[in-house]
Tab-separated table of C-alpha atoms and ligand atoms in Angstrom:
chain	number	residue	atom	x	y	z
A	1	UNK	CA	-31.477	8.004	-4.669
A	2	UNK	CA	-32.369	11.443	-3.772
A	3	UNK	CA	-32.546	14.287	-6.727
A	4	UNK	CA	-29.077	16.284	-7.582
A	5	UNK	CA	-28.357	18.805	-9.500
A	6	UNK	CA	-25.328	17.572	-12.068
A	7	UNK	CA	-21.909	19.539	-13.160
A	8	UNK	CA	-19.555	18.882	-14.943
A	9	UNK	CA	-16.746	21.847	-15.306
A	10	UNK	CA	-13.352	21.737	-17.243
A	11	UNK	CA	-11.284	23.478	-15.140
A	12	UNK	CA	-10.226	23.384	-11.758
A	13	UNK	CA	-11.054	26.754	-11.095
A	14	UNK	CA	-15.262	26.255	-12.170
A	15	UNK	CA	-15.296	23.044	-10.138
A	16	UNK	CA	-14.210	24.882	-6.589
A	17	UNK	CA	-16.554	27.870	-7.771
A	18	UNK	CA	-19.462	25.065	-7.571
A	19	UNK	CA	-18.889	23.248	-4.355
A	20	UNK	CA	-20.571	24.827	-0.740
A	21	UNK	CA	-19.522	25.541	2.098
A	22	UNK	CA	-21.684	22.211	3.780
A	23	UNK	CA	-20.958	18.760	2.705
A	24	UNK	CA	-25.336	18.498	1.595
A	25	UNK	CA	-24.144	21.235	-1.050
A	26	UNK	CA	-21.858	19.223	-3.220
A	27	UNK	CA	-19.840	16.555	-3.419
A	28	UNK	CA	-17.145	15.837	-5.785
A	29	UNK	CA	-17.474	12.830	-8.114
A	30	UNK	CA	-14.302	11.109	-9.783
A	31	UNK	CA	-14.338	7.743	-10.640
A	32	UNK	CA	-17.814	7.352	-8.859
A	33	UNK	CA	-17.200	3.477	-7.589
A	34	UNK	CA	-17.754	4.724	-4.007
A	35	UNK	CA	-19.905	8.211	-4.332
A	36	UNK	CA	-22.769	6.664	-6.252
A	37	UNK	CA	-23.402	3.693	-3.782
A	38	UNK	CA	-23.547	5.866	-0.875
A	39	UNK	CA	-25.800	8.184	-2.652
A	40	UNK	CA	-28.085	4.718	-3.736
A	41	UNK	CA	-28.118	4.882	-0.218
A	42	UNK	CA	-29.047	7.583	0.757
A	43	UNK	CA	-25.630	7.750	3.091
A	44	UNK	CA	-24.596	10.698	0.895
A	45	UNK	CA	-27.453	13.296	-0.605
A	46	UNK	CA	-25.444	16.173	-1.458
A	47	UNK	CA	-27.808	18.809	-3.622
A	48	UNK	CA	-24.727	19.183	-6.437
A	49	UNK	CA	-22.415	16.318	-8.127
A	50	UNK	CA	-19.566	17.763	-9.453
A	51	UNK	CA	-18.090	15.659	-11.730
A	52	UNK	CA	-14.349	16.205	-11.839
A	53	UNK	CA	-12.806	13.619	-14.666
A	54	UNK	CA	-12.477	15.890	-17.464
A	55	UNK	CA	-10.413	18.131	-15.582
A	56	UNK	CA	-7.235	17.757	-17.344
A	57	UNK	CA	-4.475	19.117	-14.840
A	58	UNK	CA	-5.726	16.741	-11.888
A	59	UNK	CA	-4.146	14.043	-14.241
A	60	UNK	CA	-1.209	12.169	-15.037
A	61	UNK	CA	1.734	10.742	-12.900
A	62	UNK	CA	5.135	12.531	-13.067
A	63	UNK	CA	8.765	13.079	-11.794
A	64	UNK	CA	9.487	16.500	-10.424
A	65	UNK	CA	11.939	17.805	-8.268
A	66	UNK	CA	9.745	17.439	-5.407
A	67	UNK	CA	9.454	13.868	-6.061
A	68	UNK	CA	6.705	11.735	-7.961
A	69	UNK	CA	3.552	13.743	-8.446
A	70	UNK	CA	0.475	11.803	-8.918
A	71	UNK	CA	-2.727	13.432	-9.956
A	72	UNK	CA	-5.928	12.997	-8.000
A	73	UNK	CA	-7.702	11.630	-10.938
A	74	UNK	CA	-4.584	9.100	-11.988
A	75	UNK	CA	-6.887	5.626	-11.547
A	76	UNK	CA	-5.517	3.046	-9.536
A	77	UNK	CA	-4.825	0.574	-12.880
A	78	UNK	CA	-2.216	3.715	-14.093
A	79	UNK	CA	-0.365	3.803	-10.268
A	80	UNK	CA	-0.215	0.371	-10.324
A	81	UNK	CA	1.109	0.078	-14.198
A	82	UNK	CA	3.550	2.796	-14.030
A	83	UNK	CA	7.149	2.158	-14.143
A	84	UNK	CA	8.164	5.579	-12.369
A	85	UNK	CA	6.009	4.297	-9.110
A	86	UNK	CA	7.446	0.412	-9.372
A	87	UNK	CA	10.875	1.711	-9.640
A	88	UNK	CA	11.617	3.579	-6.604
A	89	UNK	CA	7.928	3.296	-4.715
A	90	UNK	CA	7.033	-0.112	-5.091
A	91	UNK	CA	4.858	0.049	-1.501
A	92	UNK	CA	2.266	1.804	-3.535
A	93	UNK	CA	2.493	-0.482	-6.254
A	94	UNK	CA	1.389	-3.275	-4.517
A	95	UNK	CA	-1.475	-1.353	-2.450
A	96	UNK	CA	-2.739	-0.665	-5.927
A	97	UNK	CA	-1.917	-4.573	-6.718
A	98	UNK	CA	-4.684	-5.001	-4.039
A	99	UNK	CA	-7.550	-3.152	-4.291
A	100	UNK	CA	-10.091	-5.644	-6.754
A	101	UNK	CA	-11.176	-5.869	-8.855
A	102	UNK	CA	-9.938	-4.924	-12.787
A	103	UNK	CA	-13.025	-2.649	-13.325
A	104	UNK	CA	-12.830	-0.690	-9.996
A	105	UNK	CA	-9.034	-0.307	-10.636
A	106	UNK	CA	-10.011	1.172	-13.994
A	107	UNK	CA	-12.467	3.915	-12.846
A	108	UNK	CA	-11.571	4.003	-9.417
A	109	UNK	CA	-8.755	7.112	-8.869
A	110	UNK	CA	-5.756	7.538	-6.788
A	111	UNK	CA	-8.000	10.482	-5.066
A	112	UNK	CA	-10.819	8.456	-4.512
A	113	UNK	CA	-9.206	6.083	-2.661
A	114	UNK	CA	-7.644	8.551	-0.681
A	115	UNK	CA	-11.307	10.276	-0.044
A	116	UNK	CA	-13.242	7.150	0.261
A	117	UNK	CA	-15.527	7.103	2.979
A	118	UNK	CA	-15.396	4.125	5.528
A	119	UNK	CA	-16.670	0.843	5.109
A	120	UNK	CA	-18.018	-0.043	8.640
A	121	UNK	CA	-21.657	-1.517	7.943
A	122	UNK	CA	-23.087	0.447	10.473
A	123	UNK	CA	-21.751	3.903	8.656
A	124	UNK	CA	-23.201	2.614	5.521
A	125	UNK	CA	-26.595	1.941	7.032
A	126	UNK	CA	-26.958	5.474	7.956
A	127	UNK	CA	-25.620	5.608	11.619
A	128	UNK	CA	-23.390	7.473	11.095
A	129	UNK	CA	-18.939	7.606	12.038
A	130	UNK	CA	-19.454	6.883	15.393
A	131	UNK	CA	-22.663	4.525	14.859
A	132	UNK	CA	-24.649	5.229	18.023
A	133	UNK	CA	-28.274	4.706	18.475
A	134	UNK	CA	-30.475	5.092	21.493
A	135	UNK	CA	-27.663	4.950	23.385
A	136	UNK	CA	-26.091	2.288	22.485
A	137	UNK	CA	-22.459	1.823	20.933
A	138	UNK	CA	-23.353	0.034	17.953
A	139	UNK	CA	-19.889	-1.218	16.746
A	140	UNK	CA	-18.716	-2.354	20.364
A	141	UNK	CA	-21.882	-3.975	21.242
A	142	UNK	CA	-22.931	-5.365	17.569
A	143	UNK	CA	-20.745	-6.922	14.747
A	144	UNK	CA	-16.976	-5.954	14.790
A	145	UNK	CA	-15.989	-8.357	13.202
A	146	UNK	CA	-14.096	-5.927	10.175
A	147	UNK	CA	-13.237	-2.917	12.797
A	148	UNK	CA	-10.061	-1.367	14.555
A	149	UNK	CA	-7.853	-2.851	17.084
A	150	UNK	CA	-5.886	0.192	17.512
A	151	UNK	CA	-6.989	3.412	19.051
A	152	UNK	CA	-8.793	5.122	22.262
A	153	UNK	CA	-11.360	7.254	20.817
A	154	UNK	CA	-14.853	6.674	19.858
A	155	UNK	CA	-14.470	5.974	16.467
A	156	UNK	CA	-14.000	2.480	15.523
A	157	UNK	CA	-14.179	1.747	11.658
A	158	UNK	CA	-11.280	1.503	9.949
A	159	UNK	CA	-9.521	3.772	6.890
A	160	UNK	CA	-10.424	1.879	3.558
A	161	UNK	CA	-7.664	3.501	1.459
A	162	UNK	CA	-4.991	0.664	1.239
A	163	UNK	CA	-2.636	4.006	-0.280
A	164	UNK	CA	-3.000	5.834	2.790
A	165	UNK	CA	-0.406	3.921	4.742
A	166	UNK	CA	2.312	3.197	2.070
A	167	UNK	CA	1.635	7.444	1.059
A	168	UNK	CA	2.056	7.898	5.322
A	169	UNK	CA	5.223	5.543	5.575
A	170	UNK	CA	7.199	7.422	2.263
A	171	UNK	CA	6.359	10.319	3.427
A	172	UNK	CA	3.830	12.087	1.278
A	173	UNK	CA	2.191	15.507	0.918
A	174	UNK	CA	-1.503	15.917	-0.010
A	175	UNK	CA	-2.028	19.214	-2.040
A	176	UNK	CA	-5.928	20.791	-1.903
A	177	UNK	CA	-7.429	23.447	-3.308
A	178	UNK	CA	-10.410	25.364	-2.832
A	179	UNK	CA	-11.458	28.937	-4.600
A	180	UNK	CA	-9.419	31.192	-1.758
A	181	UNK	CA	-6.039	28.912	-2.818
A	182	UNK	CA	-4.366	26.093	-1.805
A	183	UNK	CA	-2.533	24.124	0.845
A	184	UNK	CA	-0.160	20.767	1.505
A	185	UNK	CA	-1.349	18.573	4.122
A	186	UNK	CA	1.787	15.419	5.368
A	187	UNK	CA	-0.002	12.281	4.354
A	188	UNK	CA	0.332	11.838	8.151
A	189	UNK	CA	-2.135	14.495	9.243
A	190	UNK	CA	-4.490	13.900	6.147
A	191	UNK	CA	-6.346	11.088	7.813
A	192	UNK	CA	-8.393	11.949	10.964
A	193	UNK	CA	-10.298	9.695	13.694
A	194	UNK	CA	-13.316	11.430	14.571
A	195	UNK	CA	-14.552	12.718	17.639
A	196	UNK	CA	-17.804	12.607	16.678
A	197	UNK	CA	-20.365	11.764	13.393
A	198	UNK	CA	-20.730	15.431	12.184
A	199	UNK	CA	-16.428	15.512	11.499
A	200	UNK	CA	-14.977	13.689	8.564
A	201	UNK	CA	-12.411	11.272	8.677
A	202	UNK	CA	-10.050	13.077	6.087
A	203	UNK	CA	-8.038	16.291	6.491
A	204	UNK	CA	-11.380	18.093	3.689
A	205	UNK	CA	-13.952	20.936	3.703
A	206	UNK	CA	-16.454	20.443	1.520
A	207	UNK	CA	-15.569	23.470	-0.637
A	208	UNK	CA	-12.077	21.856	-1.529
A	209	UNK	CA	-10.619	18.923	-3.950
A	210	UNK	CA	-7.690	17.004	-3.546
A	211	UNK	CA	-5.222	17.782	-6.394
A	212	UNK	CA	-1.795	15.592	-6.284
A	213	UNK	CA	0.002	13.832	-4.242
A	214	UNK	CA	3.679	14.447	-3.733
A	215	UNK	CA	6.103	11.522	-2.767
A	216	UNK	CA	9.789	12.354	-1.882
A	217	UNK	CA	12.261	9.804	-3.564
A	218	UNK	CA	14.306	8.924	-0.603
A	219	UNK	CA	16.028	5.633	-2.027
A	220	UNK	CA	14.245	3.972	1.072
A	221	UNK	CA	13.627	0.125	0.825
A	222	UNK	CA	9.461	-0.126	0.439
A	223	UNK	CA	6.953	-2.695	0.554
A	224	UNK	CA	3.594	-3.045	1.488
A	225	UNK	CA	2.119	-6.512	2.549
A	226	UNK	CA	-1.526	-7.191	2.542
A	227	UNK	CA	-3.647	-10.313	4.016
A	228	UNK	CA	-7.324	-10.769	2.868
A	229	UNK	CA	-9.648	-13.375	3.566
A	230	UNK	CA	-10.577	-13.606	-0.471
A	231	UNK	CA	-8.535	-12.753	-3.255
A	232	UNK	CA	-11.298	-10.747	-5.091
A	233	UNK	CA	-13.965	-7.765	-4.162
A	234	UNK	CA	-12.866	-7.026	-0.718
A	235	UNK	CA	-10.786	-4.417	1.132
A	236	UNK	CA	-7.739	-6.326	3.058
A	237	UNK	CA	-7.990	-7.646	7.026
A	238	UNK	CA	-4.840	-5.688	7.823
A	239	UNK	CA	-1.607	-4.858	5.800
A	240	UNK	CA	1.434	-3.393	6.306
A	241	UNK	CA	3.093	-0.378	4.831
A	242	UNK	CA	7.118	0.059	5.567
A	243	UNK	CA	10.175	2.503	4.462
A	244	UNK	CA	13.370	1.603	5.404
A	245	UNK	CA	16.181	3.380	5.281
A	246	UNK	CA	19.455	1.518	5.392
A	247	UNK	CA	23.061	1.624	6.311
A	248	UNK	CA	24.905	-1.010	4.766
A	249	UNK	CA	22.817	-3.710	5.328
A	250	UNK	CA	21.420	-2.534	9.154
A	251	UNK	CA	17.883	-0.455	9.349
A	252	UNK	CA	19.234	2.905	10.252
A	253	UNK	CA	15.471	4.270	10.391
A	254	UNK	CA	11.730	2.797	9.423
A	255	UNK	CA	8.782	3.835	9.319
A	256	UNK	CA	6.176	1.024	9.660
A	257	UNK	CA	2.762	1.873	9.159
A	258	UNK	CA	0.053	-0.731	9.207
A	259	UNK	CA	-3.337	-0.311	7.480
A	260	UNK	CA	-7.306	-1.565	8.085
A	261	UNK	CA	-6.867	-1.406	11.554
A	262	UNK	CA	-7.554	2.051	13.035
A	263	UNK	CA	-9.606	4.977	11.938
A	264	UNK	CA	-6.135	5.996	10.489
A	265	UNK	CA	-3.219	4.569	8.719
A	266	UNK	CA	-1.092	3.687	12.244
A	267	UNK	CA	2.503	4.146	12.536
A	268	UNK	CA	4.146	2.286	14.953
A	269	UNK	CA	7.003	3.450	16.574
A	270	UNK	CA	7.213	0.292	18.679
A	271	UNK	CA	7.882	-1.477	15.481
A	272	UNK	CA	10.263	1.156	14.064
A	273	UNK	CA	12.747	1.183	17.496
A	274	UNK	CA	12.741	-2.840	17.555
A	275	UNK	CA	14.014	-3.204	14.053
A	276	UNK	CA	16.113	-0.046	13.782
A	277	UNK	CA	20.108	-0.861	14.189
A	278	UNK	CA	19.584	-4.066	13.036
A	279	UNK	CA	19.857	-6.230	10.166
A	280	UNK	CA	16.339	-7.682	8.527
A	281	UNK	CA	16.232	-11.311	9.385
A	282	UNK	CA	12.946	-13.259	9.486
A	283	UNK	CA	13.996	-13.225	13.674
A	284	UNK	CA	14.072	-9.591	13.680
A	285	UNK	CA	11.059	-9.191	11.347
A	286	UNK	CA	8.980	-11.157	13.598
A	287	UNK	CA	9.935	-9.074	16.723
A	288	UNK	CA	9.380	-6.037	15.005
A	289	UNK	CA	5.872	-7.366	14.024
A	290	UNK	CA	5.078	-8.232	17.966
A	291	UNK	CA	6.011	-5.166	18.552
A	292	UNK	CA	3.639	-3.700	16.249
A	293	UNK	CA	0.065	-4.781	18.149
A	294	UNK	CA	1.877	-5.021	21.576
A	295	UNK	CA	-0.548	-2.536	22.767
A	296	UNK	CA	-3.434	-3.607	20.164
A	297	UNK	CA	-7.290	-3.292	21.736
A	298	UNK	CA	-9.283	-5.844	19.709
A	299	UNK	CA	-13.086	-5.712	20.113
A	300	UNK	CA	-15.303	-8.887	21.094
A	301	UNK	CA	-15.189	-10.398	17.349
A	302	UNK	CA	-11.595	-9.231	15.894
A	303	UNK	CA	-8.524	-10.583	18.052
A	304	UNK	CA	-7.974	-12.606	15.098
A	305	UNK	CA	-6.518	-9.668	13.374
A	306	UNK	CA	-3.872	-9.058	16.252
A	307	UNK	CA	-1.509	-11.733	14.182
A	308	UNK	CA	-2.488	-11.108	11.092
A	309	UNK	CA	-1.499	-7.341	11.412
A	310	UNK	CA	1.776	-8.603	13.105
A	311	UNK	CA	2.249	-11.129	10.347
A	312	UNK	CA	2.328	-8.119	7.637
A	313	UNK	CA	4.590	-6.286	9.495
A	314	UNK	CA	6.990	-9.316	9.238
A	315	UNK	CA	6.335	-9.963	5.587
A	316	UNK	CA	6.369	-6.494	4.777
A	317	UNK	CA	10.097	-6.083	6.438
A	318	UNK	CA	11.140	-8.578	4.629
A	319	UNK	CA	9.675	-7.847	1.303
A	320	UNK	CA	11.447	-4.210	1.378
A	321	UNK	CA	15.108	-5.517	2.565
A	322	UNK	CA	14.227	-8.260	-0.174
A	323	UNK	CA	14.908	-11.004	2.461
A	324	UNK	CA	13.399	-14.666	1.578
A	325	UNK	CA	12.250	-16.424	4.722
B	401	LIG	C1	-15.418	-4.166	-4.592
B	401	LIG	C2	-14.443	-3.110	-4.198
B	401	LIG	C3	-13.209	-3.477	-3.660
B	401	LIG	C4	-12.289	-2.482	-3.262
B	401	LIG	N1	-11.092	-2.848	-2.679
B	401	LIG	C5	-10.273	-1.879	-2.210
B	401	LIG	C6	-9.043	-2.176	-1.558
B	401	LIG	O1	-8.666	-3.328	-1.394
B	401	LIG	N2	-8.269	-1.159	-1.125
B	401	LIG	C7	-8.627	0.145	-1.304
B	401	LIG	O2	-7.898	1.042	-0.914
B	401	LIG	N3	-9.789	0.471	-1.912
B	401	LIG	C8	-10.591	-0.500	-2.378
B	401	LIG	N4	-11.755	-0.155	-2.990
B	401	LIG	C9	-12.134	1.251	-3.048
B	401	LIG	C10	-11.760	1.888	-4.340
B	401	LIG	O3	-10.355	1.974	-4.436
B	401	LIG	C11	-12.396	3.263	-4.297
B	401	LIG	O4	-13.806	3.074	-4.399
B	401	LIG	C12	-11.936	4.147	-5.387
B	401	LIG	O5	-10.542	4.319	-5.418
B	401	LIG	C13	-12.582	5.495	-5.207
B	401	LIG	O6	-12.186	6.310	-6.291
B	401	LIG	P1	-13.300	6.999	-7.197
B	401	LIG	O7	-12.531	7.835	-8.144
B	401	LIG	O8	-14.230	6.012	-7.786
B	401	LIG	O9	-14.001	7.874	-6.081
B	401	LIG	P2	-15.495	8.419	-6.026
B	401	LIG	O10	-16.445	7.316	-5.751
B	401	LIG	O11	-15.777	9.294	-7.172
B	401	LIG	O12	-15.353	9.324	-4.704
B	401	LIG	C14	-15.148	8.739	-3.431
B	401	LIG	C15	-15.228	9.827	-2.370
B	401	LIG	O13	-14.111	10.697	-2.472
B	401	LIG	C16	-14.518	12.031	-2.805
B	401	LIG	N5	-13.528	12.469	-3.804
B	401	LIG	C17	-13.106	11.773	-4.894
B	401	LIG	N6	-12.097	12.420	-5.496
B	401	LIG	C18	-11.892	13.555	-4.784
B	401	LIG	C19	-10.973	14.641	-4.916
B	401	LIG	N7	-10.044	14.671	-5.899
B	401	LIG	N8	-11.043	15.652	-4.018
B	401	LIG	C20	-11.962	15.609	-3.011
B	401	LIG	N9	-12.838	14.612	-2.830
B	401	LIG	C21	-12.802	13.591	-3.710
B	401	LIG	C22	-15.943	11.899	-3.319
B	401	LIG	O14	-16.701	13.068	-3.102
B	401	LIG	C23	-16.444	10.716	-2.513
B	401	LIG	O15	-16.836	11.107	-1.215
B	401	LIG	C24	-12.646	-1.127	-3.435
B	401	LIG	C25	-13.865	-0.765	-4.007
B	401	LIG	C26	-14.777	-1.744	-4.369
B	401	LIG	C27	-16.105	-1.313	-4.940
């Protein structure tokens, strides 16, 4: 690990006053279970850590008229043990069900998860978002096994946060601040596939900090449905996040939005317009789920995922309507 310089402000305000305006100035450290491995890595060797968990009004998890606000540094143990969330946004609760194990849950932060950077191995061994070298394209060439099925671009890796598609399909806003003020991003627009290895995958600058998340209370039907290849210490293969709103007891609008797949939480459309008018049966579930990876891309080493992203689309459906099939 490389030297750093180490802060650690009590207000909002003297945290934004020490970030740069490069991501090698600073970087923000919450619950630390992802920063200080890339940094033992040497992936991240920003000059500053600015250590943001005593910062008392990026806390808590509360109703307001906007909707539930969560704070940045809420960890993923209190969004997963808080009745507000299970009562009317239970897709989040079981994303934070998911991520493993007790100890990461514990330190790890509803911000951090949102922020964290990608898992692809060739990222983490210092290649870089798009992983070239000499040439050659590491990810569709190498081991992509883990990687996206979705998506035209050159990125590849997937998003790690399991709360970015449940916070895309209920239809949440990402505040940030930095010292000049602050701004709300749509949960939709908050994750970005890069173009190349000098952008960043999230909606950031490296002189701001996530703040709170806002998430309308629709009185949608939620669920998210996850499928891992080990119950502990691993991020899923590919879930699926959905909101449905219904009429009677037909889907008069969903948003489906599967995760692990893509450099981004993807929302399907497909998906939405096969179950939408239509009652959730485990027939229509399914059909809604082939409509999901329809137009899927799988690399040399992931097919496999096609039907198991198309299987949590189906168990996800049914989950929210509360359907047993
Ligand atoms: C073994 C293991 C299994 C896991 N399984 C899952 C899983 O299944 N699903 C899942 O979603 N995640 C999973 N995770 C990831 C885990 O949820 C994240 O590591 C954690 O939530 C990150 O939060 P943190 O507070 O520790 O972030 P940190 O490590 O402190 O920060 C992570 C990154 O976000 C930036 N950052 C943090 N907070 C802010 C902020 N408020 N504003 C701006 N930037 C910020 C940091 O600068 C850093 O780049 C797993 C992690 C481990 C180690």
């Amino acid at each position: 690990m490389q030297p750093f310089e180490y802060a650690s402000p009590k207000t909002l305000k003297e945290a934004l006053a020490l970030l740069g305006s490069s991501w090698n100035d600073a970087a923000v450290l919450a619950g630390g279970t992802d920063l200080i491995s890339l940094m033992k890595d040497e992936v991240m060797t920003p000059k500053r850590v600015v250590n943001i968990k005593d910062i008392a009004e990026l806390k808590g998890i509360t109703k307001t008229a906007a909707g539930i606000r969560i704070g940045a540094l809420a960890t993923v143990d209190e969004v997963l043990s808080s009745p507000l969330i299970r009562a009317s946004l239970p897709a989040l609760t079981e994303a934070a069900r998911g991520v493993a194990s007790p100890q990461i849950r514990n330190m790890g932060t509803f911000g951090g998860d949102l922020c964290q950077r990608p898992r692809c191995w060739y990222f983490r061994a210092g290649f870089g978002l798009i992983a070239r070298h000499q040439g050659k394209d590491l990810v569709a060439e190498g081991d992509n096994r883990f990687h996206a099925i979705f998506g035209s671009g050159p990125a590849k890796f997937v998003s790690a946060s399991s709360f970015g598609p449940a916070l895309v399909a209920l239809g949440g806003k990402i505040r940030i601040a930095s010292a000049t003020g602050t701004r709300e991003v749509d949960a939709a627009k908050f994750f970005v596939a890069p173009a190349s290895s000098d952008m960043r995958e999230v909606d950031l600058k490296p002189n701001e900090i996530l703040t709170e998340v806002i998430v309308p209370v629709t009185g949608a039907k939620n669920a998210t449905y996850e499928v891992r290849q080990k119950e502990a210490l691993d991020w899923p293969l590919a879930t699926a996040s959905v909101a449905l709103t219904m009429k009677g007891t037909t889907v008069a609008s969903a948003r489906i939005v599967l995760g692990h797949v893509a450099p981004t939480p993807w929302v399907s459309e497909a998906a939405a317009r096969a179950i939408e008018g239509k009652a959730v049966t485990a027939e229509t579930a399914e059909a809604a789920g082939k409509a999901a990876v329809a137009d899927a891309r799988p690399l040399s080493m992931n097919s496999y995922k096609v039907q198991i992203a198309a299987a949590a689309v189906k168990r996800a459906l049914l989950a929210a309507a509360g359907v047993k099939a």
